[in-house]
Short mmCIF file of C-alpha atoms and ligand atoms in Angstrom, two decimals:
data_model
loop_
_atom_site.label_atom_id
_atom_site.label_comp_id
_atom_site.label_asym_id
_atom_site.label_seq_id
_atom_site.Cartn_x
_atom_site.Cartn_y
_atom_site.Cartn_z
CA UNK A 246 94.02 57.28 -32.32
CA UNK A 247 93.54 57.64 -36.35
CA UNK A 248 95.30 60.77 -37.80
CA UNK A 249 93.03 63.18 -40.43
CA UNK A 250 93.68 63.90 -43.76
CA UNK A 251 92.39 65.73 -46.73
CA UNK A 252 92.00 63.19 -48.65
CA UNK A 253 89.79 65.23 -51.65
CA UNK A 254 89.52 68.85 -52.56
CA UNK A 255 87.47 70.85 -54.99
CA UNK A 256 85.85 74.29 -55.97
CA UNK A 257 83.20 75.57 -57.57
CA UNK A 258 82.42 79.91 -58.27
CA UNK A 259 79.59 81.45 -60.21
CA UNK A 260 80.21 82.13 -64.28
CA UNK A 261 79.16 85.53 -63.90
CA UNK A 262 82.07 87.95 -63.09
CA UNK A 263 80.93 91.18 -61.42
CA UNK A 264 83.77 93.74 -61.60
CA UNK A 265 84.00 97.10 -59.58
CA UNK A 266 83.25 99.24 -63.04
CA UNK A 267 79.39 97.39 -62.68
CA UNK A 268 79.15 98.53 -58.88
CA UNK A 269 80.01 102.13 -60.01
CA UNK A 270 76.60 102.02 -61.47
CA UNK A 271 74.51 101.55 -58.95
CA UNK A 272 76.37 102.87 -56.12
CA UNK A 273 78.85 105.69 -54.94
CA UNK A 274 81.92 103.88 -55.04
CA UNK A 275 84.80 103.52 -57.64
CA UNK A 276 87.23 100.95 -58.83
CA UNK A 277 90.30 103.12 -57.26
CA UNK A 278 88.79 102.78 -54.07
CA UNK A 279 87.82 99.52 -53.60
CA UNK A 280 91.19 98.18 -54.85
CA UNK A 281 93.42 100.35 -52.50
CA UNK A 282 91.17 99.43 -49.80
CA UNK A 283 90.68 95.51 -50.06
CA UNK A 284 92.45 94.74 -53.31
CA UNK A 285 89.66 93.11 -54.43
CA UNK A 286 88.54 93.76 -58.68
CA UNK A 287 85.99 91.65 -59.20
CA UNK A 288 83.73 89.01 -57.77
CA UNK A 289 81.28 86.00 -58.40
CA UNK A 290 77.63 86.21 -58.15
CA UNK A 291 75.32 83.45 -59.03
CA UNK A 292 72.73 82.88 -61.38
CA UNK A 293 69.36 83.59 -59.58
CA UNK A 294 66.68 81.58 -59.84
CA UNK A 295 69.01 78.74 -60.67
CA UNK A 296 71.86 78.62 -58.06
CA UNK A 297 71.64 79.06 -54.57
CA UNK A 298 73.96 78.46 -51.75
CA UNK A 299 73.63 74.50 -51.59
CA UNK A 300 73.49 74.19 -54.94
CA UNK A 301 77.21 76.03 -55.36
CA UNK A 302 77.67 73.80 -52.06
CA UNK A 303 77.11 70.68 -54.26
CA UNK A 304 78.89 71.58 -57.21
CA UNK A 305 82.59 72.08 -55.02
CA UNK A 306 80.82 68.57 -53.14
CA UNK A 307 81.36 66.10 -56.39
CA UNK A 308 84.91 67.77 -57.01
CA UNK A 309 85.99 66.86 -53.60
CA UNK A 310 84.64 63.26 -53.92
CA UNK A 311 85.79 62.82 -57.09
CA UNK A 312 89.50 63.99 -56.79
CA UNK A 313 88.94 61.70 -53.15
CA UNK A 314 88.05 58.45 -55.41
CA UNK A 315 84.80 57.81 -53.66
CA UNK A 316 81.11 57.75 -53.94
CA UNK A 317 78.86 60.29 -53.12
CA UNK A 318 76.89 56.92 -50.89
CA UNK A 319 80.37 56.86 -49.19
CA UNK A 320 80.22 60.17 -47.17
CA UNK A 321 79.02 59.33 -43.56
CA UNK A 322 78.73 62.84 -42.32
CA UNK A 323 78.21 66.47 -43.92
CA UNK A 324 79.07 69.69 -42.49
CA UNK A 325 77.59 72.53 -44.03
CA UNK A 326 79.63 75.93 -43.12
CA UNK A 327 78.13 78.78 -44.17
CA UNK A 328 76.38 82.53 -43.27
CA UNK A 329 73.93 82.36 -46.61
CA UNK A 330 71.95 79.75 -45.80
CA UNK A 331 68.67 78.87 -47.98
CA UNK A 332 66.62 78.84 -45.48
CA UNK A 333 66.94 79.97 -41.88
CA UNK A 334 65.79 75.95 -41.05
CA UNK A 335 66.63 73.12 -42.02
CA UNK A 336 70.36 73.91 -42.57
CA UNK A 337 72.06 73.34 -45.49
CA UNK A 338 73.64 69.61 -44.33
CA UNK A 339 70.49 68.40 -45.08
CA UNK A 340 69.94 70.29 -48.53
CA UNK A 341 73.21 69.07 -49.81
CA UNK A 342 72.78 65.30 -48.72
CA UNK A 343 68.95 65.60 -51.21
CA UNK A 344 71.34 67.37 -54.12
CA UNK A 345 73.79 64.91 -53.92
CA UNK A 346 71.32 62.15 -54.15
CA UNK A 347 72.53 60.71 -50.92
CA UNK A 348 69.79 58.29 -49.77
CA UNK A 349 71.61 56.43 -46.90
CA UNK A 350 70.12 57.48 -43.34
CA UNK A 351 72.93 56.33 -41.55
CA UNK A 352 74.65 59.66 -42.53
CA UNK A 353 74.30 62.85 -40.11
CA UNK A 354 74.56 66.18 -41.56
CA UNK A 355 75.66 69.16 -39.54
CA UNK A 356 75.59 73.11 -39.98
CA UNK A 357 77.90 75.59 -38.70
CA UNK A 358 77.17 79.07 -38.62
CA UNK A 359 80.53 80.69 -37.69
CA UNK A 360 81.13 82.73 -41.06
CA UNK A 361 84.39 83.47 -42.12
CA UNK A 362 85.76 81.10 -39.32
CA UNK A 363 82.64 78.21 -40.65
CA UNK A 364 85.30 76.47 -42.61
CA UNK A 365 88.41 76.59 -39.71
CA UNK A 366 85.55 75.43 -37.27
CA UNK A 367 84.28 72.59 -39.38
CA UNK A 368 87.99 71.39 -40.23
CA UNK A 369 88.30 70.98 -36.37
CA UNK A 370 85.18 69.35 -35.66
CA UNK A 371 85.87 66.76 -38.59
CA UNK A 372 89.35 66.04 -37.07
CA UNK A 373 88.03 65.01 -33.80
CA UNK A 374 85.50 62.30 -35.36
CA UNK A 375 87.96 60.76 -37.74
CA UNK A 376 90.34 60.83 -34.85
CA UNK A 377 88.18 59.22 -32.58
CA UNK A 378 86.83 56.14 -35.24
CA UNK A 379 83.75 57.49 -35.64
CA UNK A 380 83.29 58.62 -39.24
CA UNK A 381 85.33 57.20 -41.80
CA UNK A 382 84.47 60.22 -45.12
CA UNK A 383 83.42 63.44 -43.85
CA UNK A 384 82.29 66.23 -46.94
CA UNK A 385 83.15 69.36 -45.37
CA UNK A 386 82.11 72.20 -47.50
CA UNK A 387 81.70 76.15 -46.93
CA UNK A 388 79.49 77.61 -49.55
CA UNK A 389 77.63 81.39 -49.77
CA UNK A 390 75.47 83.11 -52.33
CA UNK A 391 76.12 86.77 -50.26
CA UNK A 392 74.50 88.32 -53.77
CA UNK A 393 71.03 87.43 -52.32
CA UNK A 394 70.78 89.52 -49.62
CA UNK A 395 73.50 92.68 -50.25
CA UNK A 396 72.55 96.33 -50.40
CA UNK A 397 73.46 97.26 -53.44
CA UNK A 398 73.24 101.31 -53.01
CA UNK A 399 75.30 103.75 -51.90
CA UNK A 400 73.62 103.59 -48.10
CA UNK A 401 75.36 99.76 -48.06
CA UNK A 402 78.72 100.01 -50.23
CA UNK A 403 81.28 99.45 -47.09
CA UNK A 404 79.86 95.75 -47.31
CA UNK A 405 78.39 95.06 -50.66
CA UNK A 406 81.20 95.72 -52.53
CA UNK A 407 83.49 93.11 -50.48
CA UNK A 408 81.74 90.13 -50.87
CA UNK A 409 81.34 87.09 -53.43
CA UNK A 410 80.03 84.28 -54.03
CA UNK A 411 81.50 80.20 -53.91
CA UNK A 412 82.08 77.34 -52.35
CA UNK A 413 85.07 75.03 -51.46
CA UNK A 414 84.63 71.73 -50.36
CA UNK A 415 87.26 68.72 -48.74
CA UNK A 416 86.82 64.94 -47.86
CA UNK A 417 88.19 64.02 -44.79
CA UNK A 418 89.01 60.66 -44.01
CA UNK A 419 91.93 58.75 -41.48
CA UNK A 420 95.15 59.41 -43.15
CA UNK A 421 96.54 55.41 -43.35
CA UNK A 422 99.91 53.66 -42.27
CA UNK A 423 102.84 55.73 -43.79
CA UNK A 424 101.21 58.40 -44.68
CA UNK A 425 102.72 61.84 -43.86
CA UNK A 426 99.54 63.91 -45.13
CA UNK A 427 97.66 65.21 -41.83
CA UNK A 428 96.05 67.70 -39.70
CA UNK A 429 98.53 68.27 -36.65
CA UNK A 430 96.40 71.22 -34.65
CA UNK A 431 93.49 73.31 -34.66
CA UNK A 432 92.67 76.00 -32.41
CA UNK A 433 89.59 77.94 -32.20
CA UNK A 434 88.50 81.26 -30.17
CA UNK A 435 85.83 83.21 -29.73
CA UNK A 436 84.56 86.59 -28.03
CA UNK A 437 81.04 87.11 -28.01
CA UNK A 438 81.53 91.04 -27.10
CA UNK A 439 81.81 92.09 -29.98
CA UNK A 440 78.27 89.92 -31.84
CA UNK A 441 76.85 92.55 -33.07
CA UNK A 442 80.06 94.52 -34.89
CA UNK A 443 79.40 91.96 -37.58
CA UNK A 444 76.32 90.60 -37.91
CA UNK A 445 73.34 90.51 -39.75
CA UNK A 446 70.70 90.30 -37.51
CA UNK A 447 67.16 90.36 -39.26
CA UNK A 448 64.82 89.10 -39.41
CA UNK A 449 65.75 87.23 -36.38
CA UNK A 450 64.17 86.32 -32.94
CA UNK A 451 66.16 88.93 -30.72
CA UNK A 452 63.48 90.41 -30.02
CA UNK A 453 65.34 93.74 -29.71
CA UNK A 454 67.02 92.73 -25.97
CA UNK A 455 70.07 93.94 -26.75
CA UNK A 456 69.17 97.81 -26.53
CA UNK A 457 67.81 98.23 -30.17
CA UNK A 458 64.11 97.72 -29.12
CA UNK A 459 62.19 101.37 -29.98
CA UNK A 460 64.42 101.13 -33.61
CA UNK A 461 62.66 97.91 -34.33
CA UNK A 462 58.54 98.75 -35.43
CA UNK A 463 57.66 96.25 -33.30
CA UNK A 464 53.17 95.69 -32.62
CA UNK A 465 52.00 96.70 -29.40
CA UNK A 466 49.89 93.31 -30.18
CA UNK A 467 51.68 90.87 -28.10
CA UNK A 468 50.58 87.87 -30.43
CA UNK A 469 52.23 89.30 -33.81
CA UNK A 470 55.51 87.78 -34.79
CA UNK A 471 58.25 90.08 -34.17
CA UNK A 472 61.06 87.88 -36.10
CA UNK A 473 60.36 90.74 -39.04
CA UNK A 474 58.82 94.10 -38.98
CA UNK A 475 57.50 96.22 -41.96
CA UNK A 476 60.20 98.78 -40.80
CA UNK A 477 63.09 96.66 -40.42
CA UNK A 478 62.35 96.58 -44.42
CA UNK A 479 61.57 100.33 -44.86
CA UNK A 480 64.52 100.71 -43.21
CA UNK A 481 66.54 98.62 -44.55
CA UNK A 482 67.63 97.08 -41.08
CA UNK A 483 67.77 93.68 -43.04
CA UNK A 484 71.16 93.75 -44.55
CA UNK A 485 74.53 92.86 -42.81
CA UNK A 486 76.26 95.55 -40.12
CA UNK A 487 79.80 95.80 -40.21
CA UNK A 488 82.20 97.99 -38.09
CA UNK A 489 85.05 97.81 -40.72
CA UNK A 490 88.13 99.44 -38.91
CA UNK A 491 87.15 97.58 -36.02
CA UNK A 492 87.31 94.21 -37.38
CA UNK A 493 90.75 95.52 -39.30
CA UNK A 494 92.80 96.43 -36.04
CA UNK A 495 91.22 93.53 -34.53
CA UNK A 496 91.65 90.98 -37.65
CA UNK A 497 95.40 91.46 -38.03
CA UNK A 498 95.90 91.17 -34.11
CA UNK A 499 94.12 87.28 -33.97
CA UNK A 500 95.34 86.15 -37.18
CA UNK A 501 98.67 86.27 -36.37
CA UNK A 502 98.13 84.98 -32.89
CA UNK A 503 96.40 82.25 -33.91
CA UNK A 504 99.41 81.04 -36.76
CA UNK A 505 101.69 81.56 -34.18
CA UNK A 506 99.81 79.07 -31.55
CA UNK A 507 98.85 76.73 -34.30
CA UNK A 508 103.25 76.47 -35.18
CA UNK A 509 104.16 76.70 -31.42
CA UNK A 510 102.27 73.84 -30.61
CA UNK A 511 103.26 71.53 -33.42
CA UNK A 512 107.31 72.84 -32.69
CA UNK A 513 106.96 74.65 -36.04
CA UNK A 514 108.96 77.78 -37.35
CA UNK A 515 107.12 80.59 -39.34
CA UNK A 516 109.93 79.54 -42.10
CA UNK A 517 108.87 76.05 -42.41
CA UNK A 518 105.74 77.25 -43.57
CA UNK A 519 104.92 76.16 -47.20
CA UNK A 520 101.96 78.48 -47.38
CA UNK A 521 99.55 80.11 -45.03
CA UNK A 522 95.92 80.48 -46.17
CA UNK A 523 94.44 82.68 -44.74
CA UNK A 524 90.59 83.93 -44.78
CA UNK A 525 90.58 85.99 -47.71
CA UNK A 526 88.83 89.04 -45.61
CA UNK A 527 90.50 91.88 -47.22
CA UNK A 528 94.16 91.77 -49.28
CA UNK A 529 95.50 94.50 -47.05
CA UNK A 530 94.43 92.23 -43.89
CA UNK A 531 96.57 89.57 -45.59
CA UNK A 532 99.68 91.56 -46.31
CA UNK A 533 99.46 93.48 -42.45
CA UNK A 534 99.81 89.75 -41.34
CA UNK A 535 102.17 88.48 -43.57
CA UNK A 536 104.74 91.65 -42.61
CA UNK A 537 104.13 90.72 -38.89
CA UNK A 538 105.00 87.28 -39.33
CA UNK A 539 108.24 87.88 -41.41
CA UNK A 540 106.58 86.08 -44.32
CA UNK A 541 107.32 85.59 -47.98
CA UNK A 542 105.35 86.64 -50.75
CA UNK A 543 105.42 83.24 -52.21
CA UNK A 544 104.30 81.86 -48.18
CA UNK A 545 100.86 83.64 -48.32
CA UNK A 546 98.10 82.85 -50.73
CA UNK A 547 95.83 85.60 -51.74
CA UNK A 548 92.78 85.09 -54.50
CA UNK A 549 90.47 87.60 -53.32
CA UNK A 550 91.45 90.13 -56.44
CA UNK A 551 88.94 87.72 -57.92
CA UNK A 552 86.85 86.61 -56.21
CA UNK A 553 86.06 89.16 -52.99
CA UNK A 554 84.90 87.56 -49.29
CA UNK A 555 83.50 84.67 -49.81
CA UNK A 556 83.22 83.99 -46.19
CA UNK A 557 83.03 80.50 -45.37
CA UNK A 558 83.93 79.36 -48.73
CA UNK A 559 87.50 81.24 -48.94
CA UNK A 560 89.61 78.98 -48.00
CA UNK A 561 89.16 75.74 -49.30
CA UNK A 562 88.42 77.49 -52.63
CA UNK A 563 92.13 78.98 -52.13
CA UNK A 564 93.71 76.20 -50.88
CA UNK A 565 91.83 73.91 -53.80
CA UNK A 566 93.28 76.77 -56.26
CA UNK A 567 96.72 76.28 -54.67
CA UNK A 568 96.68 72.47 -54.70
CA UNK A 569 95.63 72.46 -58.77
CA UNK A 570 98.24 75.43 -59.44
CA UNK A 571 101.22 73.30 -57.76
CA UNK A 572 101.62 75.67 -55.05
CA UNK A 573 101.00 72.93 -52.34
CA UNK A 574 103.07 69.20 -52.56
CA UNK A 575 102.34 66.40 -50.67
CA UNK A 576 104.05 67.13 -47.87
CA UNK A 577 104.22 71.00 -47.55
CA UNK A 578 103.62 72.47 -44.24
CA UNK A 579 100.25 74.67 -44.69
CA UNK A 580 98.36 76.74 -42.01
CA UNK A 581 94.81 77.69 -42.80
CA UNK A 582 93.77 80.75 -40.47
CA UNK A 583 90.29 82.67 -40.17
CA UNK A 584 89.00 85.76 -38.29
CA UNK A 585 85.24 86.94 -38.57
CA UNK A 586 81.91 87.67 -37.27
CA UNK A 587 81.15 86.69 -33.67
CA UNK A 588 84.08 87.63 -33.09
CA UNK A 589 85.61 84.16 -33.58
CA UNK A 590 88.86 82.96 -35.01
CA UNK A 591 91.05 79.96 -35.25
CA UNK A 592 93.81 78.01 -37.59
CA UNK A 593 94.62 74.53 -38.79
CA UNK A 594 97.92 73.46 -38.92
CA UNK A 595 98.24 70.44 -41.50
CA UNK A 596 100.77 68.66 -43.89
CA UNK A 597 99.44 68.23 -47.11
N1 ACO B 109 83.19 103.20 -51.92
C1 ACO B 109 83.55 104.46 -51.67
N2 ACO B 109 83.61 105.00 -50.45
C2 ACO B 109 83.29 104.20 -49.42
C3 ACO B 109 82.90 102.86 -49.61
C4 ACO B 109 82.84 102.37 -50.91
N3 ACO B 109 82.50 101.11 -51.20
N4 ACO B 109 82.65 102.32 -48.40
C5 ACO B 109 82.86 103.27 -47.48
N5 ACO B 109 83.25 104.40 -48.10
C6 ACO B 109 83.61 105.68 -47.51
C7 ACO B 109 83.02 105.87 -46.14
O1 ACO B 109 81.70 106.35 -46.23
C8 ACO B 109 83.97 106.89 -45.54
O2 ACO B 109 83.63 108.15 -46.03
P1 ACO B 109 83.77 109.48 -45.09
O3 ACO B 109 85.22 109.55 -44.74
O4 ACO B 109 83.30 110.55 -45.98
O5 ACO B 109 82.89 109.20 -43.91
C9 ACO B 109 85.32 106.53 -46.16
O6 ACO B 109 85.02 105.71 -47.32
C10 ACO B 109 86.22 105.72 -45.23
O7 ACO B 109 85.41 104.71 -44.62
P2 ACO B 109 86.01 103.70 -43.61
O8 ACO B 109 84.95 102.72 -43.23
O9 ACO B 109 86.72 104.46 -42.54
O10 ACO B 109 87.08 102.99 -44.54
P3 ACO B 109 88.20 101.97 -44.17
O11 ACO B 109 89.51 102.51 -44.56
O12 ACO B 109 88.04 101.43 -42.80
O13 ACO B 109 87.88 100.80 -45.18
C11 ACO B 109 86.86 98.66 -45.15
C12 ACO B 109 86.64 100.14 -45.10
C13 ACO B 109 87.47 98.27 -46.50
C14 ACO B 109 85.52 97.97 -45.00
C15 ACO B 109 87.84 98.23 -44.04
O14 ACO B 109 87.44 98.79 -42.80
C16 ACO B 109 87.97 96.77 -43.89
O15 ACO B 109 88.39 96.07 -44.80
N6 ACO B 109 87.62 96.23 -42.72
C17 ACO B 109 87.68 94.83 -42.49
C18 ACO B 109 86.50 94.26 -43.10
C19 ACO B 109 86.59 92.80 -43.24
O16 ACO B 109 87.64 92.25 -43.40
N7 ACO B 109 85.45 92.21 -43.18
C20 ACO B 109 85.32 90.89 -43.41
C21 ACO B 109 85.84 90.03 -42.33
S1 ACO B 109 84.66 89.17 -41.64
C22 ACO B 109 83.79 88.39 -42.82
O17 ACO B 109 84.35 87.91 -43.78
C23 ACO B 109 82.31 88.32 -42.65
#
């Protein structure tokens, strides 16, 4: 069986910075209290009309393949994690494999649509095909342009103001004979009770089973679409949902869980951690998590002040940002850990 290994890393966010002085003026929120309640003081948006998800998807892509030494013709699989996609079909895979100028068919190109867990999820999936033989340089990358589609007034402030806009991107590829860099476990959960806590769920084809029916403007004709409504936009029913305090109390419950099954199965202490990196929800999410472990400052890696929730990007752009500031060695012990939407959750245990 081969062992996995990141064998290239790169990221990519937006020029423009957005800072919480700009969201002042078009919504009723402040600087004071977005910082003391996620930490975060500015963001990334990008450039509409020119970037879009796969595009920021592509630009993290060639970093990764170039700091792997390969081709972009090399890559024999793409997964595409991300909650932004440019269209609702085809997925993004398929849109990054046409911007990279990857002609070879032999490739297969896969989306994941598990948000803030995407990247986790698509780390996991990666490991089992390079394990098993079967692809030899997977491009994993977690992108979102979130600025598309955010409410930006004062009826949709708990969200707006939380999230960003990037992408991270790794190539995966059998870590060879001697070699100490590798992923050693991943573990991933999910409870489906809680869907719609975070979600954004139109347009969609629900069709309004779930109890939300009469709230929906749907025709009595049965042969108009019902995937959008003219008062789901009235409305404004078409932005994300998010039950904040719930996905708190449950956030810093799973993450923790999940590091601590990720280091019990390997025969790992919390100490021989180099770093954790975890999602980068919310920076008071990170520090909850980082007391209940018994962490160090220096253990846990935080970037949102910069950059918000980037979702499905987070991580790899923290753990490239670690890897280029020196924070991670060959060798270190690092635990990547997620918790989001669905609910679903999950870690990756690896030595760099
Ligand atoms: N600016 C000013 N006031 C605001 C804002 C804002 N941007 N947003 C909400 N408020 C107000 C509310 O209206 C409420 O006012 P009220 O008391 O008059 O009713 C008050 O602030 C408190 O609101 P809460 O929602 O109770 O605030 P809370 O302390 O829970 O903080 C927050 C909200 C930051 C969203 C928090 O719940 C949180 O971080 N939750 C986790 C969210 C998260 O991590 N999501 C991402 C993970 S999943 C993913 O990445 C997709």
């Amino acid at each position: 069986m081969n062992r996995t290994k990141i064998a290239g890393i790169g990221h990519y966010v937006p020029e423009r910075i957005v800072t919480n002085a700009e969201l002042e003026v078009v919504m009723d929120t402040s600087d004071e209290w977005i910082i003391e309640r996620t930490g975060i003081e500015e963001r990334r948006f990008g450039e509409r009309f020119k970037e879009n998800t796969t595009i920021l998807g592509a630009k993290a892509a060639r970093k990764a393949i170039e700091n792997a030494g390969i081709e972009a013709e090399e890559i024999d699989f793409i997964i595409f994690a991300t909650l932004s996609p440019d269209y609702f079909f085809p997925g993004c895979g398929v849109l990054l494999q046409r911007e990279l100028g990857i002609t070879s068919t032999e490739i297969g190109a896969l989306d994941v649509r598990n948000q803030c867990s995407g990247f986790v999820y698509g780390m996991s999936i990666a490991d089992q095909f390079i394990k098993t033989g079967h692809y030899k340089n997977i491009l994993l990358v977690g992108a979102e342009m979130h600025s598309m589609g955010l409410d930006f007034t004062t009826r949709g402030r708990n969200v707006s103001v939380i999230f960003g806009d990037g992408a991270g991107a790794v190539v995966l590829q059998p870590s060879r004979e001697g070699e100490s860099s590798e992923i050693l476990t991943t573990h991933l959960h999910a409870d489906g009770t809680y869907a719609e806590e975070l979600a954004f769920i139109n347009p969609g084809a629900h069709g309004g089973v779930h109890g939300n029916k009469d709230e929906m403007g749907y025709s009595e004709n049965k042969w108009d679409p019902i995937f959008i409504t003219q008062k789901m936009l009235d409305d404004g029913m078409t932005f994300p949902y998010m039950n904040g305090q719930l996905v708190f109390k449950t956030a810093v419950k799973k993450f923790p869980e999940v590091i601590m099954k990720a280091l019990n199965t390997a025969g790992k202490k919390a100490e021989e951690l180099k770093l954790v990196v975890p999602h980068q929800a919310n920076l008071r999410i990170s520090q909850f998590v980082q007391r209940m472990l018994r962490l160090r400052d220096d253990q846990v890696f935080s970037n949102i002040q910069k950059y918000g929730n980037t979702t499905a990007a987070s991580i790899p752009i923290a753990l490239s940002e670690a890897v280029q500031q020196g924070v991670v060695q060959r060798g270190d012990l690092v635990c990547l850990a997620a918790f989001g939407s669905g609910f679903t959750w999950g870690s990756v245990l690896l030595t760099w």
